[in-house]
Tab-separated table of C-alpha atoms in Angstrom:
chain	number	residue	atom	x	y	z
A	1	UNK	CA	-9.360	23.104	13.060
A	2	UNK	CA	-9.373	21.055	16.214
A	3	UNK	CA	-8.984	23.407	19.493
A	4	UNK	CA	-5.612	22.928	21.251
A	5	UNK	CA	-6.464	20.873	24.446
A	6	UNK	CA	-9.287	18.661	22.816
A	7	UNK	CA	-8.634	14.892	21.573
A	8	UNK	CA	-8.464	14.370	17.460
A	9	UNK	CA	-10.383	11.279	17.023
A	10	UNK	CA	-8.263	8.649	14.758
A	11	UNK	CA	-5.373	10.783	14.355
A	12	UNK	CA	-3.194	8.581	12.597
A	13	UNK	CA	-5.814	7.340	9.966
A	14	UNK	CA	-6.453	11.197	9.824
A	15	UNK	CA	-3.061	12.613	9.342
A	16	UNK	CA	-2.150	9.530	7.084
A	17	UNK	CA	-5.000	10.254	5.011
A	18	UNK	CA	-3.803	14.172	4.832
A	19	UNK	CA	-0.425	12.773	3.616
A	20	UNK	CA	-1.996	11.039	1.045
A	21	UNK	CA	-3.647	13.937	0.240
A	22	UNK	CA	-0.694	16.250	0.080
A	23	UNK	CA	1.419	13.984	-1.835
A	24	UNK	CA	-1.335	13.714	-4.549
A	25	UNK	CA	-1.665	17.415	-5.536
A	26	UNK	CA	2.259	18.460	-4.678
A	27	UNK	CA	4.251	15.357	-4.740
A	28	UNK	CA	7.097	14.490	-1.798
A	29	UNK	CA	8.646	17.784	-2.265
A	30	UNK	CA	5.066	19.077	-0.803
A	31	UNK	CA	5.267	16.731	2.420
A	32	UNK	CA	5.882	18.411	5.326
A	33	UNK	CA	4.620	18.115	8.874
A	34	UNK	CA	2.560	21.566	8.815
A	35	UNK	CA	1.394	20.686	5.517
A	36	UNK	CA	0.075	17.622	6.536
A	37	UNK	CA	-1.497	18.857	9.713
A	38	UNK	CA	-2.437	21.902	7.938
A	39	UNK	CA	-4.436	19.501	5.081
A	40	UNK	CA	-6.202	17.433	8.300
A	41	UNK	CA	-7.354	20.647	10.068
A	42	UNK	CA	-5.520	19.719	13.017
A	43	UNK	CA	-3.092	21.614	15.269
A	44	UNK	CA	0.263	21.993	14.337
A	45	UNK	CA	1.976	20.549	16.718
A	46	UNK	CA	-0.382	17.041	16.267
A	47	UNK	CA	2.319	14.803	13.774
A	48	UNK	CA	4.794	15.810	17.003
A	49	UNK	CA	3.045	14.576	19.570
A	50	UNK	CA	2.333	11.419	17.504
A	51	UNK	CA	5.451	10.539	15.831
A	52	UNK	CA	9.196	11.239	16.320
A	53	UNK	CA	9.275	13.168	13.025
A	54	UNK	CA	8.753	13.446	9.847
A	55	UNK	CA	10.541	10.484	8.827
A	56	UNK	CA	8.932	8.111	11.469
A	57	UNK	CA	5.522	9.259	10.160
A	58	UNK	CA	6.561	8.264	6.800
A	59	UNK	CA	8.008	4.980	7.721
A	60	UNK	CA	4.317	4.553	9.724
A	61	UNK	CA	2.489	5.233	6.640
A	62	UNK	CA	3.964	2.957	4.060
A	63	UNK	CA	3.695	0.153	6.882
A	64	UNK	CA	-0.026	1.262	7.560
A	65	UNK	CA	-0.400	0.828	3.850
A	66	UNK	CA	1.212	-2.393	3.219
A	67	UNK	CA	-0.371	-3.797	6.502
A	68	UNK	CA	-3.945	-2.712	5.032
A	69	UNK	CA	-3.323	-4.590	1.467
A	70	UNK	CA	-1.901	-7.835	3.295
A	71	UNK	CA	-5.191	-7.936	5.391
A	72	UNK	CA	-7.248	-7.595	1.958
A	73	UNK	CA	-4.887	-10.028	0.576
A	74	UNK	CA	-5.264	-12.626	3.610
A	75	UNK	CA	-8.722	-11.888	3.092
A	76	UNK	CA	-8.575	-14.194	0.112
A	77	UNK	CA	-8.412	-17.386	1.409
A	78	UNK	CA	-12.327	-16.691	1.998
A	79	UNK	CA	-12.858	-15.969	-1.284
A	80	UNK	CA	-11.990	-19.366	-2.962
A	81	UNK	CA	-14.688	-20.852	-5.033
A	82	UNK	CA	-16.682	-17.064	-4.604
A	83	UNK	CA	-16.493	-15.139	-7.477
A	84	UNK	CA	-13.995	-14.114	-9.955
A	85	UNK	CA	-10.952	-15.503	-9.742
A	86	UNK	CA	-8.977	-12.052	-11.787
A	87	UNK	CA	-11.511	-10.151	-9.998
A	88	UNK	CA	-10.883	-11.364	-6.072
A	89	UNK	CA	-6.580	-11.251	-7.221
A	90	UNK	CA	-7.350	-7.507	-9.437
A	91	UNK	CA	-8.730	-6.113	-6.144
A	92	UNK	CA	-5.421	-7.422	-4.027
A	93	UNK	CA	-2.884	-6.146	-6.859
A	94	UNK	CA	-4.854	-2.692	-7.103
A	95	UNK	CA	-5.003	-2.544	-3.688
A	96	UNK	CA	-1.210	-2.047	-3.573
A	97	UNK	CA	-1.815	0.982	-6.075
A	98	UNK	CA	-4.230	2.388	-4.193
A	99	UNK	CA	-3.745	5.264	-0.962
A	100	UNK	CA	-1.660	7.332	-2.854
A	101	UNK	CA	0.765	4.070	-3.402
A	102	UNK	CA	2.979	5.627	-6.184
A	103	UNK	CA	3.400	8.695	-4.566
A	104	UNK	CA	4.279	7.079	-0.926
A	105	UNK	CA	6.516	4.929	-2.463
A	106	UNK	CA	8.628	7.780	-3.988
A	107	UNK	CA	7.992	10.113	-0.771
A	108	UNK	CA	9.910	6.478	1.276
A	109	UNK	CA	12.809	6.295	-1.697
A	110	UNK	CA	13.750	10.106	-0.789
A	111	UNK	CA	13.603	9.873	2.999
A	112	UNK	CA	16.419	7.453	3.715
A	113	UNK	CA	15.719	7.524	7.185
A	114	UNK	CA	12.434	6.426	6.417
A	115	UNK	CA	13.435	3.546	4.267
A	116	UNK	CA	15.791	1.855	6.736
A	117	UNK	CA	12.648	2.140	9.276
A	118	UNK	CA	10.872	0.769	7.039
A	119	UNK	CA	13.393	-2.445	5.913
A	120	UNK	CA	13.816	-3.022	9.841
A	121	UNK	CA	10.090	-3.304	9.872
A	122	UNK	CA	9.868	-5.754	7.444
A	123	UNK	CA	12.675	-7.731	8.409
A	124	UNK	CA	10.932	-7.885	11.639
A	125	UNK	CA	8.025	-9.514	10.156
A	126	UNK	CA	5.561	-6.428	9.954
A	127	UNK	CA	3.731	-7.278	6.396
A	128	UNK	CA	4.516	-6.380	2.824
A	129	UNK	CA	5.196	-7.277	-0.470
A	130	UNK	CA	6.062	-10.750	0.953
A	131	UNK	CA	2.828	-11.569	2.820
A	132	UNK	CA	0.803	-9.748	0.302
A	133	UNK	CA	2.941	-12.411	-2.317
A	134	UNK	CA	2.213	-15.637	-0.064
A	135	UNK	CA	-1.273	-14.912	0.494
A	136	UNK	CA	-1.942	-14.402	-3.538
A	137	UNK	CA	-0.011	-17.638	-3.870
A	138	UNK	CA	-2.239	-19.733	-1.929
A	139	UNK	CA	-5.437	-18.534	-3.351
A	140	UNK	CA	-4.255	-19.228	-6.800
A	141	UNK	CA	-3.494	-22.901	-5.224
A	142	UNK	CA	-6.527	-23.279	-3.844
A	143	UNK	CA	-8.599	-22.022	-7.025
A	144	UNK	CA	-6.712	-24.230	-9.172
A	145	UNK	CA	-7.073	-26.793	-6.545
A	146	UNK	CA	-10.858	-26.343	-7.632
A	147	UNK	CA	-10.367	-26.193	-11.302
A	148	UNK	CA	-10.989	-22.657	-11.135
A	149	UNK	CA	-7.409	-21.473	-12.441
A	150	UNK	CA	-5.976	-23.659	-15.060
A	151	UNK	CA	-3.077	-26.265	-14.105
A	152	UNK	CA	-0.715	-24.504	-16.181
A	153	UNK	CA	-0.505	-21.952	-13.842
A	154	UNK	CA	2.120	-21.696	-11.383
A	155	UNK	CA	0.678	-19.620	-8.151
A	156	UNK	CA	3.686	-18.676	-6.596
A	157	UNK	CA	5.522	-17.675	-10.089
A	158	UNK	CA	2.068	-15.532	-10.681
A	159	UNK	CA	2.075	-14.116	-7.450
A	160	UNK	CA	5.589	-13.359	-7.971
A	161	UNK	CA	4.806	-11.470	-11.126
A	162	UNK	CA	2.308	-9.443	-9.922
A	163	UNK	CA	3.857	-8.299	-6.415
A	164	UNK	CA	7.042	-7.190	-8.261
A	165	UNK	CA	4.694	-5.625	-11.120
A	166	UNK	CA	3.422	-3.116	-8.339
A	167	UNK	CA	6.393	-2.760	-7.198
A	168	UNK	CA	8.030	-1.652	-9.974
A	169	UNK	CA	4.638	0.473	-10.923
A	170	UNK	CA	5.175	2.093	-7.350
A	171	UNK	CA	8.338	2.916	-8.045
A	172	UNK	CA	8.811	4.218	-11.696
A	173	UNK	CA	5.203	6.676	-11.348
A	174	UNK	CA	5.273	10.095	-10.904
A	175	UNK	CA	2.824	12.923	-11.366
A	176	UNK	CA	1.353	12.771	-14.579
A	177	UNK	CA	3.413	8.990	-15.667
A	178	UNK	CA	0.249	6.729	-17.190
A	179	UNK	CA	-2.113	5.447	-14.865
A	180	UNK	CA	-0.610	1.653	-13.462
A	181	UNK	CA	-4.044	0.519	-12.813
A	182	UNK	CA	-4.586	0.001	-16.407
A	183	UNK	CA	-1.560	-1.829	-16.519
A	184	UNK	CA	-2.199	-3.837	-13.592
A	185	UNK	CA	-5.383	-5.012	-14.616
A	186	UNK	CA	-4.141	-5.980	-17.599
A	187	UNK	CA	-1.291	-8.483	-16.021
A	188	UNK	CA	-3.873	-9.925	-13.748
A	189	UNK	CA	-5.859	-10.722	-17.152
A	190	UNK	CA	-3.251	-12.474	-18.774
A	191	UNK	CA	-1.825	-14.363	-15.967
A	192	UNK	CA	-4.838	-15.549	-14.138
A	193	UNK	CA	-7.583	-15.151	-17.123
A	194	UNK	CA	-10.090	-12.999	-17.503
């Protein structure tokens, strides 16, 4: 445990990451703020002096998350003519599974507070599904551009399919549902190619 008084080095990757962890072995029911500073070995008080509450801090970490995966997605413009095609798009679509992603998604839906902080976000341009979508779009363009992706696909229809695949993955799991990976990698397969 930190001592009061002394500075917590990356405290919101740390707490975050605590969340994660919390919502992994207990669900949202488990999510609390001592529970989460209590998992990160940090002083009670730390979420507090960080965030407004509990429902800001949740709002922060889906937004962390979906700000992470549209970085690894914009990442793919780089990767055209590198690679796998499935395998650069796989890593984007997992990517949105990934961080605890089922379980922060259902912690968001039962925080309503939390959800409209998130929505504002987004409508204010912070990334998500619809960066994450564009940026999938344009590498499967630009691969088929290069004769990489066959012309019979339709980037923006595929990217389409596999942004609202995670979502609805993120938001129909719960503790113990079948792993969406599997599932995932499977869509990527059959729309892009193995």
């Amino acid at each position: 445990m930190s001592p009061r008084g002394v500075a917590t080095p990356d405290v919101r990757e740390r707490l975050f990451a605590a969340a994660e962890r919390v919502l992994e072995k207990g669900g949202p029911g488990a999510l609390t703020s001592r529970a989460v500073t209590t998992e990160a070995g940090c002083a009670k008080g730390l979420l507090h002096t960080h965030f407004a509450g509990l429902d800001e801090f949740v709002a922060e970490l889906c937004l962390d998350r979906f700000a992470r995966t549209a970085t690894k997605a914009e990442a793919l413009s780089g990767l055209v003519g590198h690679g796998s095609v499935a395998g650069n798009v796989e890593a984007v679509a997992l990517a949105l599974l990934d961080s605890g992603g089922p379980a922060v998604a259902a912690l968001a839906m039962t925080r309503p507070a939390a959800a409209l902080r998130i929505r504002e976000a987004l409508e204010a341009g912070a990334p998500g599904f619809a960066a994450i979508q564009e940026a999938i779009a344009e590498y499967l363009l630009a691969e088929r551009e290069l004769s990489r992706v066959a012309r019979t696909v339709d980037p923006a229809a595929t990217a389409l399919a596999l942004v609202g695949t995670a979502h609805h993955l993120l938001l129909t799991s719960w503790p113990g549902a079948p792993e969406p990976r599997a599932q995932m990698t499977r869509l990527v397969g059959a729309l892009v190619g193995g």
